[in-house]
Short mmCIF file of C-alpha atoms in Angstrom, two decimals:
data_model
loop_
_atom_site.label_atom_id
_atom_site.label_comp_id
_atom_site.label_asym_id
_atom_site.label_seq_id
_atom_site.Cartn_x
_atom_site.Cartn_y
_atom_site.Cartn_z
CA MET A 82 -148.19 108.77 -23.82
CA PRO A 83 -147.26 107.84 -20.25
CA SER A 84 -143.59 108.58 -19.72
CA ASP A 85 -143.73 107.20 -16.19
CA GLY A 86 -144.72 103.73 -17.36
CA SER A 87 -148.37 104.03 -16.33
CA LYS A 88 -150.93 102.38 -18.56
CA LYS A 89 -152.47 104.42 -21.35
CA THR A 90 -156.25 104.74 -21.05
CA LEU A 91 -158.26 103.74 -24.09
CA LYS A 92 -160.92 106.03 -25.53
CA SER A 93 -163.48 103.50 -24.32
CA THR A 94 -163.65 103.73 -20.55
CA VAL A 95 -165.72 100.55 -20.36
CA LYS A 96 -164.27 98.03 -17.93
CA GLN A 97 -163.24 94.87 -19.72
CA VAL A 98 -165.70 92.10 -18.89
CA VAL A 99 -164.41 88.72 -20.04
CA PRO A 100 -167.27 86.22 -20.50
CA ASP A 101 -167.27 83.15 -18.21
CA SER A 102 -166.91 80.78 -21.17
CA VAL A 103 -163.77 82.58 -22.34
CA LEU A 104 -162.39 82.66 -18.79
CA GLN A 105 -162.97 78.95 -18.44
CA ALA A 106 -161.35 78.19 -21.80
CA ARG A 107 -158.41 80.41 -20.86
CA ALA A 108 -157.98 78.61 -17.53
CA GLU A 109 -158.08 75.23 -19.26
CA ARG A 110 -155.43 76.31 -21.76
CA LYS A 111 -153.24 77.66 -18.98
CA ALA A 112 -153.56 74.42 -17.02
CA LYS A 113 -152.74 72.39 -20.13
CA ARG A 114 -149.65 74.51 -20.80
CA ARG A 115 -148.44 73.88 -17.26
CA GLU A 116 -149.01 70.14 -17.57
CA THR A 117 -147.30 69.83 -20.94
CA GLN A 118 -144.87 72.71 -20.37
CA ASN A 119 -145.95 74.19 -23.71
CA PRO A 120 -145.21 77.84 -24.44
CA LEU A 121 -147.90 80.50 -24.78
CA GLN A 122 -149.28 80.25 -28.33
CA ILE A 123 -150.00 83.49 -30.21
CA LEU A 124 -151.60 83.32 -33.65
CA LEU A 125 -150.87 86.51 -35.59
CA LEU A 126 -152.97 87.15 -38.70
CA THR A 127 -151.86 89.88 -41.10
CA ASN A 128 -151.81 90.52 -44.84
CA ARG A 129 -148.26 89.12 -44.90
CA ASP A 130 -148.61 87.21 -48.17
CA SER A 131 -149.52 90.34 -50.12
CA ASP A 132 -146.98 91.55 -52.67
CA ASN A 133 -147.87 95.04 -51.47
CA VAL A 134 -144.73 95.30 -49.34
CA GLY A 135 -146.31 97.77 -46.94
CA ASP A 136 -148.29 94.83 -45.55
CA GLN A 137 -145.04 92.95 -44.97
CA VAL A 138 -143.72 95.93 -43.00
CA ILE A 139 -146.86 95.77 -40.85
CA GLU A 140 -146.20 92.10 -40.08
CA ALA A 141 -142.59 92.81 -39.07
CA CYS A 142 -143.65 95.66 -36.78
CA ASP A 143 -146.50 93.63 -35.26
CA ILE A 144 -144.13 90.79 -34.39
CA ALA A 145 -141.69 93.27 -32.84
CA LEU A 146 -144.46 94.87 -30.74
CA ILE A 147 -145.71 91.50 -29.51
CA LYS A 148 -142.17 90.45 -28.56
CA THR A 149 -141.77 93.72 -26.66
CA ILE A 150 -145.03 93.12 -24.79
CA MET A 151 -143.85 89.64 -23.80
CA THR A 152 -140.60 91.12 -22.46
CA ASN A 153 -142.59 93.84 -20.71
CA LEU A 154 -144.77 91.18 -19.04
CA GLY A 155 -141.80 88.99 -18.12
CA ILE A 156 -142.99 86.11 -20.34
CA GLU A 157 -140.12 84.21 -21.93
CA ASP A 158 -141.82 81.02 -23.04
CA TYR A 159 -144.03 81.86 -26.03
CA ASP A 160 -144.40 81.21 -29.74
CA ILE A 161 -145.68 83.64 -32.38
CA HIS A 162 -147.23 81.86 -35.34
CA SER A 163 -147.55 84.42 -38.12
CA HIS A 164 -149.97 83.55 -40.91
CA ALA A 165 -151.83 85.33 -43.67
CA GLY A 166 -155.23 86.66 -42.64
CA SER A 167 -156.60 84.49 -45.44
CA ILE A 168 -156.27 81.23 -43.47
CA VAL A 169 -159.86 80.82 -44.65
CA THR A 170 -159.00 80.29 -48.30
CA ARG A 171 -160.57 81.63 -51.47
CA GLU A 172 -161.21 78.03 -52.47
CA TYR A 173 -163.36 77.54 -49.37
CA MET A 174 -165.20 80.80 -50.09
CA GLU A 175 -166.05 79.49 -53.57
CA THR A 176 -166.86 75.85 -52.73
CA ARG A 177 -167.83 75.86 -49.03
CA ASP A 178 -166.03 72.54 -48.72
CA LYS A 179 -165.86 72.04 -44.94
CA ALA A 180 -162.67 70.02 -45.26
CA LEU A 181 -160.93 73.27 -46.21
CA LEU A 182 -161.74 74.69 -42.76
CA GLU A 183 -159.73 72.03 -40.95
CA ARG A 184 -156.44 73.93 -41.18
CA PRO A 185 -157.74 77.29 -39.85
CA LYS A 186 -159.74 75.43 -37.23
CA LYS A 187 -156.63 73.65 -35.92
CA LEU A 188 -154.59 76.87 -35.92
CA ILE A 189 -157.23 78.69 -33.87
CA GLU A 190 -157.83 75.82 -31.46
CA ALA A 191 -154.08 75.58 -30.77
CA ALA A 192 -153.79 79.30 -30.02
CA ASP A 193 -154.13 80.97 -26.63
CA VAL A 194 -154.94 84.25 -28.37
CA VAL A 195 -155.54 85.37 -31.95
CA ILE A 196 -154.29 88.83 -32.96
CA PHE A 197 -155.37 90.44 -36.22
CA GLY A 198 -152.59 92.91 -36.92
CA GLY A 199 -152.92 95.98 -39.11
CA ALA A 200 -154.71 94.36 -42.05
CA PRO A 201 -157.81 95.68 -43.87
CA VAL A 202 -159.87 92.81 -42.45
CA PHE A 203 -163.10 94.86 -42.44
CA ASN A 204 -163.10 95.53 -46.20
CA TYR A 205 -166.37 94.35 -47.73
CA ARG A 206 -167.06 96.55 -50.77
CA TYR A 207 -165.01 94.77 -53.45
CA GLN A 208 -162.74 92.40 -51.48
CA LEU A 209 -163.19 89.14 -49.56
CA PHE A 210 -161.57 90.31 -46.33
CA SER A 211 -164.76 90.86 -44.32
CA ARG A 212 -166.27 87.47 -45.19
CA ARG A 213 -163.05 85.69 -44.27
CA THR A 214 -162.84 87.64 -41.02
CA ALA A 215 -166.42 86.72 -40.06
CA ILE A 216 -165.76 83.01 -40.69
CA THR A 217 -162.48 83.17 -38.74
CA LEU A 218 -164.36 84.71 -35.81
CA ARG A 219 -166.97 81.95 -35.91
CA LEU A 220 -164.17 79.40 -35.65
CA ALA A 221 -162.68 81.35 -32.73
CA LYS A 222 -166.09 81.40 -31.05
CA GLN A 223 -166.41 77.64 -31.41
CA ALA A 224 -162.92 77.18 -29.93
CA GLU A 225 -163.45 79.88 -27.25
CA THR A 226 -160.17 81.44 -28.35
CA PRO A 227 -159.99 85.16 -27.51
CA VAL A 228 -159.38 87.60 -30.36
CA ILE A 229 -157.74 91.04 -30.51
CA PHE A 230 -157.86 93.38 -33.52
CA SER A 231 -154.89 95.75 -33.44
CA ALA A 232 -154.66 98.86 -35.66
CA VAL A 233 -156.78 97.35 -38.42
CA GLY A 234 -158.17 99.27 -41.36
CA VAL A 235 -161.89 100.05 -41.22
CA GLU A 236 -163.34 100.68 -44.67
CA GLY A 237 -166.62 102.22 -43.51
CA TYR A 238 -170.03 101.20 -42.24
CA ASP A 239 -173.20 100.53 -44.22
CA GLU A 240 -176.43 99.67 -42.43
CA ASP A 241 -177.95 98.32 -45.65
CA ASN A 242 -175.01 96.18 -46.78
CA LYS A 243 -175.51 92.50 -45.86
CA LYS A 244 -171.78 91.74 -45.84
CA CYS A 245 -171.17 94.66 -43.50
CA GLN A 246 -173.92 93.50 -41.16
CA ARG A 247 -172.65 89.90 -41.09
CA LEU A 248 -169.24 91.27 -40.12
CA LYS A 249 -170.84 93.41 -37.41
CA GLU A 250 -172.53 90.38 -35.89
CA ALA A 251 -169.25 88.45 -35.76
CA LEU A 252 -167.28 91.38 -34.30
CA ASN A 253 -169.62 91.41 -31.32
CA PHE A 254 -169.00 87.76 -30.38
CA ASP A 255 -167.89 87.39 -26.77
CA VAL A 256 -164.46 86.13 -27.83
CA VAL A 257 -163.59 89.49 -29.40
CA GLN A 258 -161.84 91.37 -26.59
CA GLN A 259 -160.68 94.58 -28.24
CA ILE A 260 -160.68 96.33 -31.62
CA THR A 261 -158.42 99.24 -32.46
CA THR A 262 -158.26 100.97 -35.82
CA ARG A 263 -155.65 103.15 -37.50
CA ASP A 264 -158.23 105.20 -39.38
CA ASN A 265 -162.04 105.25 -39.31
CA PHE A 266 -162.94 105.31 -35.61
CA GLU A 267 -166.37 106.79 -36.34
CA ALA A 268 -167.24 103.74 -38.46
CA LEU A 269 -165.80 101.40 -35.83
CA GLN A 270 -168.13 102.88 -33.25
CA LYS A 271 -171.08 101.88 -35.43
CA PHE A 272 -169.84 98.28 -35.56
CA LYS A 273 -169.82 98.07 -31.78
CA GLU A 274 -172.92 96.72 -30.04
CA ARG A 275 -171.53 94.80 -27.07
CA GLU A 276 -170.95 97.15 -24.16
CA SER A 277 -167.85 95.33 -22.88
CA LEU A 278 -166.07 95.49 -26.25
CA ARG A 279 -163.17 97.95 -26.03
CA ILE A 280 -162.41 100.09 -29.07
CA ASP A 281 -159.85 102.78 -29.80
CA LYS A 282 -158.06 104.69 -32.53
CA VAL A 283 -154.30 104.12 -32.58
CA ALA A 284 -151.23 104.50 -34.78
CA ASP A 285 -150.36 101.99 -37.46
CA PRO A 286 -147.60 99.59 -36.28
CA ALA A 287 -145.43 100.73 -39.20
CA VAL A 288 -144.66 103.95 -37.28
CA PHE A 289 -141.92 101.82 -35.68
CA THR A 290 -140.25 101.09 -39.02
CA PRO A 291 -136.99 102.91 -38.09
CA GLN A 292 -136.50 100.64 -35.09
CA VAL A 293 -137.75 97.35 -36.54
CA LEU A 294 -135.97 97.64 -39.89
CA ALA A 295 -132.86 99.36 -38.55
CA PRO A 296 -130.41 96.77 -40.02
CA ALA A 297 -131.80 97.24 -43.54
CA LEU A 298 -131.65 101.01 -43.15
CA GLU A 299 -128.03 100.84 -41.96
CA VAL A 300 -127.02 98.77 -44.99
CA ALA A 301 -128.86 101.20 -47.29
CA ALA A 302 -127.17 104.20 -45.66
CA GLU A 303 -123.73 102.70 -46.27
CA ARG A 304 -124.67 101.93 -49.86
CA GLU A 305 -125.79 105.54 -50.41
CA LYS A 306 -122.48 106.80 -49.02
CA GLU A 307 -120.52 104.67 -51.48
CA LYS A 308 -122.78 105.77 -54.31
CA ALA A 309 -122.29 109.43 -53.39
CA LYS A 310 -118.52 109.03 -53.67
CA GLN A 311 -118.88 107.87 -57.27
CA THR A 312 -121.35 110.49 -58.51
CA GLU A 313 -121.36 114.24 -58.73
CA GLU A 314 -123.12 115.97 -55.86
CA SER A 315 -126.46 117.49 -56.85
CA ASP A 316 -128.47 120.16 -55.07
CA LYS A 317 -131.70 118.85 -56.60
CA LYS A 318 -134.27 117.42 -54.19
CA LYS A 319 -135.07 113.80 -55.01
CA VAL A 320 -138.69 112.66 -54.92
CA GLY A 321 -140.13 109.15 -54.98
CA VAL A 322 -143.44 108.96 -56.88
CA PHE A 323 -145.46 105.82 -56.02
CA ILE A 324 -147.77 104.73 -58.84
CA LEU A 325 -151.18 103.13 -58.17
CA ARG A 326 -152.73 100.38 -60.32
CA SER A 327 -154.89 101.58 -63.20
CA ALA A 328 -158.26 100.65 -61.65
CA GLY A 329 -157.39 101.87 -58.15
CA PHE A 330 -159.33 105.12 -58.40
CA LYS A 331 -162.37 103.60 -60.13
CA ASP A 332 -162.60 100.76 -57.60
CA ASN A 333 -162.93 103.35 -54.85
CA GLY A 334 -165.62 105.47 -56.47
CA ILE A 335 -163.37 108.10 -58.07
CA ASP A 336 -164.15 108.74 -61.73
CA LEU A 337 -160.62 108.46 -63.09
CA PRO A 338 -160.33 105.65 -65.66
CA ARG A 339 -156.99 104.29 -66.81
CA ASP A 340 -156.29 106.79 -69.59
CA ASP A 341 -157.23 109.79 -67.44
CA ALA A 342 -155.08 108.45 -64.60
CA ALA A 343 -152.21 108.06 -67.05
CA THR A 344 -152.57 111.71 -68.08
CA PHE A 345 -152.51 112.73 -64.41
CA TRP A 346 -149.31 110.81 -63.70
CA ASN A 347 -147.59 112.10 -66.84
CA ASP A 348 -148.57 115.69 -66.07
CA LEU A 349 -147.22 115.25 -62.54
CA VAL A 350 -143.88 113.96 -63.87
CA GLU A 351 -143.61 116.88 -66.31
CA GLU A 352 -144.32 119.37 -63.51
CA LEU A 353 -141.62 117.82 -61.31
CA GLU A 354 -139.17 118.21 -64.17
CA CYS A 355 -140.32 121.78 -64.79
CA GLN A 356 -139.71 122.66 -61.13
CA GLY A 357 -136.23 121.16 -61.15
CA TYR A 358 -136.77 118.03 -59.04
CA ASP A 359 -134.89 114.80 -59.40
CA TYR A 360 -137.29 111.88 -59.13
CA GLU A 361 -137.90 108.15 -59.39
CA LEU A 362 -141.12 106.36 -60.32
CA LEU A 363 -141.84 103.20 -58.39
CA THR A 364 -144.42 101.17 -56.49
CA SER A 365 -144.69 99.49 -53.11
CA GLY A 366 -144.62 96.10 -54.82
CA HIS A 367 -148.20 95.30 -55.84
CA PHE A 368 -147.98 93.55 -59.22
CA GLY A 369 -150.95 95.58 -60.52
CA ASP A 370 -149.12 98.80 -59.65
CA GLU A 371 -145.96 97.55 -61.34
CA ALA A 372 -147.86 96.47 -64.45
CA TYR A 373 -149.34 99.97 -64.74
CA LEU A 374 -145.93 101.57 -64.19
CA ASP A 375 -144.61 99.41 -67.03
CA TYR A 376 -147.51 100.55 -69.24
CA LEU A 377 -146.87 104.21 -68.40
CA GLN A 378 -143.14 103.92 -69.02
CA ARG A 379 -143.72 102.39 -72.45
CA ASP A 380 -146.67 104.54 -73.51
CA TYR A 381 -145.21 107.88 -72.39
CA ASN A 382 -141.58 106.97 -73.10
CA TRP A 383 -140.51 107.70 -69.53
CA ASP A 384 -136.81 107.35 -68.86
CA PRO A 385 -136.42 103.66 -67.85
CA LEU A 386 -133.54 104.61 -65.55
CA ARG A 387 -136.01 106.60 -63.46
CA CYS A 388 -138.44 103.67 -63.14
CA VAL A 389 -137.83 101.30 -60.24
CA PHE A 390 -139.33 97.81 -60.51
CA ASN A 391 -139.05 94.77 -58.25
CA VAL A 392 -139.70 96.35 -54.86
CA ASN A 393 -140.20 92.93 -53.30
CA SER A 394 -139.09 93.18 -49.68
CA PRO A 395 -139.45 95.54 -46.71
CA ASP A 396 -135.70 96.20 -46.90
CA VAL A 397 -135.93 97.61 -50.43
CA LEU A 398 -139.09 99.62 -49.78
CA VAL A 399 -137.90 101.38 -46.61
CA SER A 400 -134.41 101.91 -48.02
CA LYS A 401 -135.85 103.58 -51.10
CA ILE A 402 -138.11 105.85 -49.06
CA ALA A 403 -135.23 106.77 -46.74
CA SER A 404 -133.16 107.85 -49.77
CA TYR A 405 -135.68 110.49 -50.88
CA ASP A 406 -136.15 114.07 -49.75
CA ALA A 407 -139.91 113.54 -50.07
CA ILE A 408 -142.43 111.17 -51.62
CA ILE A 409 -145.78 111.39 -53.41
CA SER A 410 -148.01 108.37 -52.91
CA CYS A 411 -151.51 106.99 -53.29
CA ARG A 412 -150.79 103.83 -51.33
CA LEU A 413 -151.07 104.39 -47.59
CA HIS A 414 -147.98 102.62 -46.29
CA PRO A 415 -145.33 104.50 -48.25
CA SER A 416 -146.79 107.59 -46.54
CA ILE A 417 -146.78 105.95 -43.08
CA ILE A 418 -143.24 104.64 -43.52
CA ALA A 419 -142.08 108.04 -44.79
CA PHE A 420 -143.69 109.68 -41.73
CA SER A 421 -141.89 107.24 -39.42
CA LEU A 422 -138.56 108.05 -41.13
CA GLY A 423 -139.13 111.82 -41.03
CA VAL A 424 -139.49 112.04 -44.82
CA PRO A 425 -142.21 114.53 -45.92
CA SER A 426 -144.96 113.08 -48.09
CA ILE A 427 -147.87 114.16 -50.26
CA GLY A 428 -150.88 111.85 -50.19
CA ILE A 429 -153.00 111.42 -53.31
CA VAL A 430 -156.50 110.55 -52.15
CA TRP A 431 -157.89 107.35 -53.66
CA ASN A 432 -159.32 105.90 -50.46
CA ASP A 433 -160.67 107.38 -47.22
CA LYS A 434 -157.87 105.76 -45.21
CA VAL A 435 -155.35 108.10 -46.85
CA THR A 436 -157.37 111.14 -45.79
CA SER A 437 -157.76 109.78 -42.27
CA PHE A 438 -154.02 109.21 -41.81
CA TYR A 439 -152.99 112.68 -42.95
CA GLU A 440 -155.67 114.31 -40.81
CA THR A 441 -154.59 112.26 -37.79
CA ILE A 442 -150.93 113.33 -38.06
CA GLY A 443 -151.93 116.96 -38.62
CA TYR A 444 -150.90 117.23 -42.27
CA ASP A 445 -154.22 117.33 -44.10
CA ASP A 446 -152.79 120.25 -46.10
CA ARG A 447 -150.52 117.68 -47.75
CA LEU A 448 -153.46 115.84 -49.34
CA VAL A 449 -154.11 116.00 -53.08
CA THR A 450 -157.34 115.05 -54.86
CA VAL A 451 -157.14 114.11 -58.53
CA ASP A 452 -160.37 115.94 -59.31
CA GLY A 453 -159.74 119.08 -57.28
CA THR A 454 -155.99 119.74 -57.19
CA SER A 455 -153.83 120.66 -60.18
CA VAL A 456 -150.42 119.08 -60.57
CA GLU A 457 -148.95 122.57 -60.16
CA GLN A 458 -150.62 122.87 -56.75
CA ALA A 459 -149.50 119.35 -55.82
CA VAL A 460 -145.85 120.08 -56.58
CA LYS A 461 -146.10 123.42 -54.76
CA ARG A 462 -147.37 121.61 -51.66
CA LEU A 463 -144.51 119.16 -52.05
CA GLY A 464 -142.00 122.01 -51.85
CA GLU A 465 -143.73 123.44 -48.79
CA ALA A 466 -143.67 120.03 -47.10
CA ILE A 467 -139.94 119.67 -47.74
CA GLU A 468 -139.34 123.07 -46.16
CA GLN A 469 -141.51 122.29 -43.12
CA GLY A 470 -140.28 118.75 -42.48
CA VAL A 471 -142.09 116.23 -40.27
CA ASP A 472 -143.16 116.51 -36.63
CA LYS A 473 -144.18 113.34 -34.77
CA ASP A 474 -146.36 113.16 -31.67
CA GLU A 475 -145.03 110.57 -29.22
CA ASP A 476 -148.49 110.00 -27.77
CA TYR A 477 -149.74 108.99 -31.21
CA LEU A 478 -146.78 106.71 -31.91
CA TYR A 479 -147.14 105.03 -28.52
CA SER A 480 -150.87 104.40 -28.81
CA VAL A 481 -150.60 101.16 -30.79
CA TYR A 482 -148.31 99.65 -28.15
CA GLY A 483 -150.26 100.88 -25.13
CA SER A 484 -153.57 99.51 -26.35
CA LEU A 485 -152.16 96.14 -27.45
CA PHE A 486 -150.28 95.75 -24.15
CA ALA A 487 -153.50 96.33 -22.19
CA ALA A 488 -155.44 93.74 -24.19
CA VAL A 489 -152.72 91.06 -24.08
CA LYS A 490 -152.09 91.57 -20.37
CA ASP A 491 -155.81 91.22 -19.56
CA LEU A 492 -155.96 87.94 -21.45
CA VAL A 493 -152.61 86.33 -20.67
CA CYS A 494 -151.75 87.48 -17.14
CA PRO A 495 -154.57 89.65 -15.72
CA ASP A 496 -153.18 89.42 -12.18
CA SER A 497 -149.74 90.72 -13.16
CA SER A 498 -148.60 94.00 -11.64
CA ALA A 499 -146.52 94.80 -14.73
CA GLN A 500 -147.02 98.28 -16.20
CA PRO A 501 -146.43 99.16 -19.85
CA TYR A 502 -143.07 100.59 -20.83
CA GLY A 503 -142.91 104.32 -21.31
CA PHE A 504 -142.12 105.58 -24.80
CA GLN A 505 -138.34 105.70 -24.39
CA GLU A 506 -138.30 102.27 -22.73
CA LEU A 507 -140.33 100.96 -25.66
CA LEU A 508 -137.77 102.29 -28.14
CA GLU A 509 -134.98 100.67 -26.13
CA HIS A 510 -136.65 97.26 -25.95
CA ILE A 511 -138.33 96.86 -29.34
CA PRO A 512 -136.30 94.32 -31.34
CA SER A 513 -135.14 94.82 -34.92
CA GLN A 514 -135.72 92.37 -37.74
CA PRO A 515 -132.72 90.98 -39.64
CA PRO A 516 -132.52 91.76 -43.36
CA THR A 517 -134.58 89.58 -45.68
CA SER A 518 -132.72 86.35 -46.39
CA PRO A 519 -132.36 84.96 -49.94
CA GLU A 520 -134.74 82.15 -49.00
CA GLU A 521 -137.36 84.58 -47.70
CA LEU A 522 -137.02 86.71 -50.83
CA ASP A 523 -137.49 83.63 -53.02
CA GLU A 524 -140.67 82.82 -51.10
CA LYS A 525 -142.01 86.35 -51.58
CA LEU A 526 -141.18 86.30 -55.28
CA GLU A 527 -142.84 82.93 -55.78
CA ARG A 528 -146.07 84.21 -54.18
CA LYS A 529 -145.99 87.32 -56.34
CA PHE A 530 -145.23 85.49 -59.58
CA ARG A 531 -147.87 82.84 -58.94
CA ARG A 532 -150.43 85.55 -58.30
CA ALA A 533 -149.45 87.14 -61.62
CA TYR A 534 -149.57 83.73 -63.34
CA LYS A 535 -153.06 83.14 -61.94
CA GLN A 536 -154.27 86.45 -63.37
CA TYR A 537 -152.59 85.67 -66.70
CA ASN A 538 -154.23 82.24 -66.86
CA GLU A 539 -157.62 83.78 -66.06
CA ILE A 540 -157.15 86.25 -68.93
CA ILE A 541 -156.11 83.44 -71.31
CA GLY A 542 -159.11 81.39 -70.20
CA LYS A 543 -161.39 84.34 -70.84
CA ARG A 544 -159.89 84.84 -74.32
CA ILE A 545 -160.46 81.16 -75.14
CA ARG A 546 -164.09 81.38 -74.01
CA LEU A 547 -164.66 84.57 -76.00
CA LYS A 548 -163.05 83.00 -79.09
CA ALA A 549 -165.31 79.96 -78.77
CA GLU A 550 -168.36 82.22 -78.40
CA ARG A 551 -167.24 84.22 -81.45
CA ASP A 552 -166.86 81.04 -83.52
CA ASP A 553 -170.29 79.83 -82.39
CA LEU A 554 -171.82 83.17 -83.38
CA ARG A 555 -170.14 83.03 -86.78
CA GLU A 556 -171.50 79.53 -87.38
CA GLU A 557 -174.98 80.61 -86.28
CA ASN A 558 -174.78 83.68 -88.49
CA GLU A 559 -173.74 81.56 -91.48
CA ARG A 560 -176.55 79.07 -90.80
CA LEU A 561 -179.11 81.89 -90.65
CA ARG A 562 -177.77 83.42 -93.87
CA GLN A 563 -178.05 80.09 -95.66
CA GLN A 564 -181.54 79.57 -94.28
CA LEU A 565 -182.54 83.04 -95.42
CA GLY A 566 -181.12 82.35 -98.89
CA THR A 567 -183.03 79.06 -99.12
CA ASN A 568 -186.28 80.73 -98.07
CA THR A 569 -185.77 83.56 -100.59
CA ALA A 570 -185.14 81.09 -103.40
CA SER A 571 -188.29 79.13 -102.49
CA GLU A 572 -190.40 82.31 -102.60
CA GLU A 573 -189.07 83.16 -106.07
#
């Protein structure tokens, strides 16, 4: 991390070569902005509409970093248009109706730069992310709109997977200026074919949670003080245990079906009690996680007062994590947020990105595998982590800002003499986000409920189809029985 304000050097030492077509399109946009006096247009694509609140924290931190870069570059006239990475809709993916591409096409054409921020946009194994990303990049190529990927998740690389290879082709379009990942840099290197494409491994933007969500944390701290006055002081360490949806392990190649996962979680809770910990059981908001928590609470008769539902905003998530002495989590972003807040965490491995994060921050000894670590060992490591605390490397924290600054500067004002803020300057300038408003919370809840309703309706539809098939089979069976009886009588 450059404390003197000098620019951080990316792992790739390749000089950025911007294609002539992109340079021309950039010059035309700049000229048009001057003529119309329009602000610089930044299209930010994240997983903001996910009810996994960690993704909402990413969006907040991405917006704060972009605002800081604009201040750093002396640019006052700009607009950030934050949208879900799924601007290419599921409906289009299913129907290929070209009319459904009009909206994403207009958004991209109107933008001076597209930034994919911190989302798992490479995922191709059992999600639609990679296909949507490839189509979005084709639209950007048609519009000659430059694209930056900042701190995205990279699931892995598979030479024989067609979806992976289609994504690789799109990532090497000339409009893609830079790709940085928070985790699998080795896989990212395999995606790269174009020599001028810059790549790097950086921190997740959520490492700036304490600064960006400072107002929510201040409110939570005051609330905890008032609560402490009304309750007896306890010397027990309090642990937040984040539950993962029932199919989470199986979907990622780990042989731990729902019932076995339930046994694991229940054994973990019993061991925490045995070792004298106070604890809460919660999720980071994903409705599948919450549904499984509800199942576990009912099936194992867990104390409902220890089960926290309705984590539906960044404010609630970060405030909860800040209130614990440590956390145990499968989901990645509770661990990243805990790290940013100085709260020790134990990561339960269900996906390679969890392993990568803990190895990157130097705490791979705080990883737990469900098929190789007993709950006794997991809780022992928890105690050791609480004793050791959390150390943060400023170079690592800074990396996401330094790399994004370099890419934006090269695209927006390549002739500027501005140098990136040093780490302390960055902390001083990065803006905080106000607490979630009632209107914003209503919007988040509506998205979450409608997603749950959609799944419910799909289940009901499946039940209706299965019932119809059952009735048809019964009728066919009865017809065959009658036919058999008729044939038997004829033979007699």
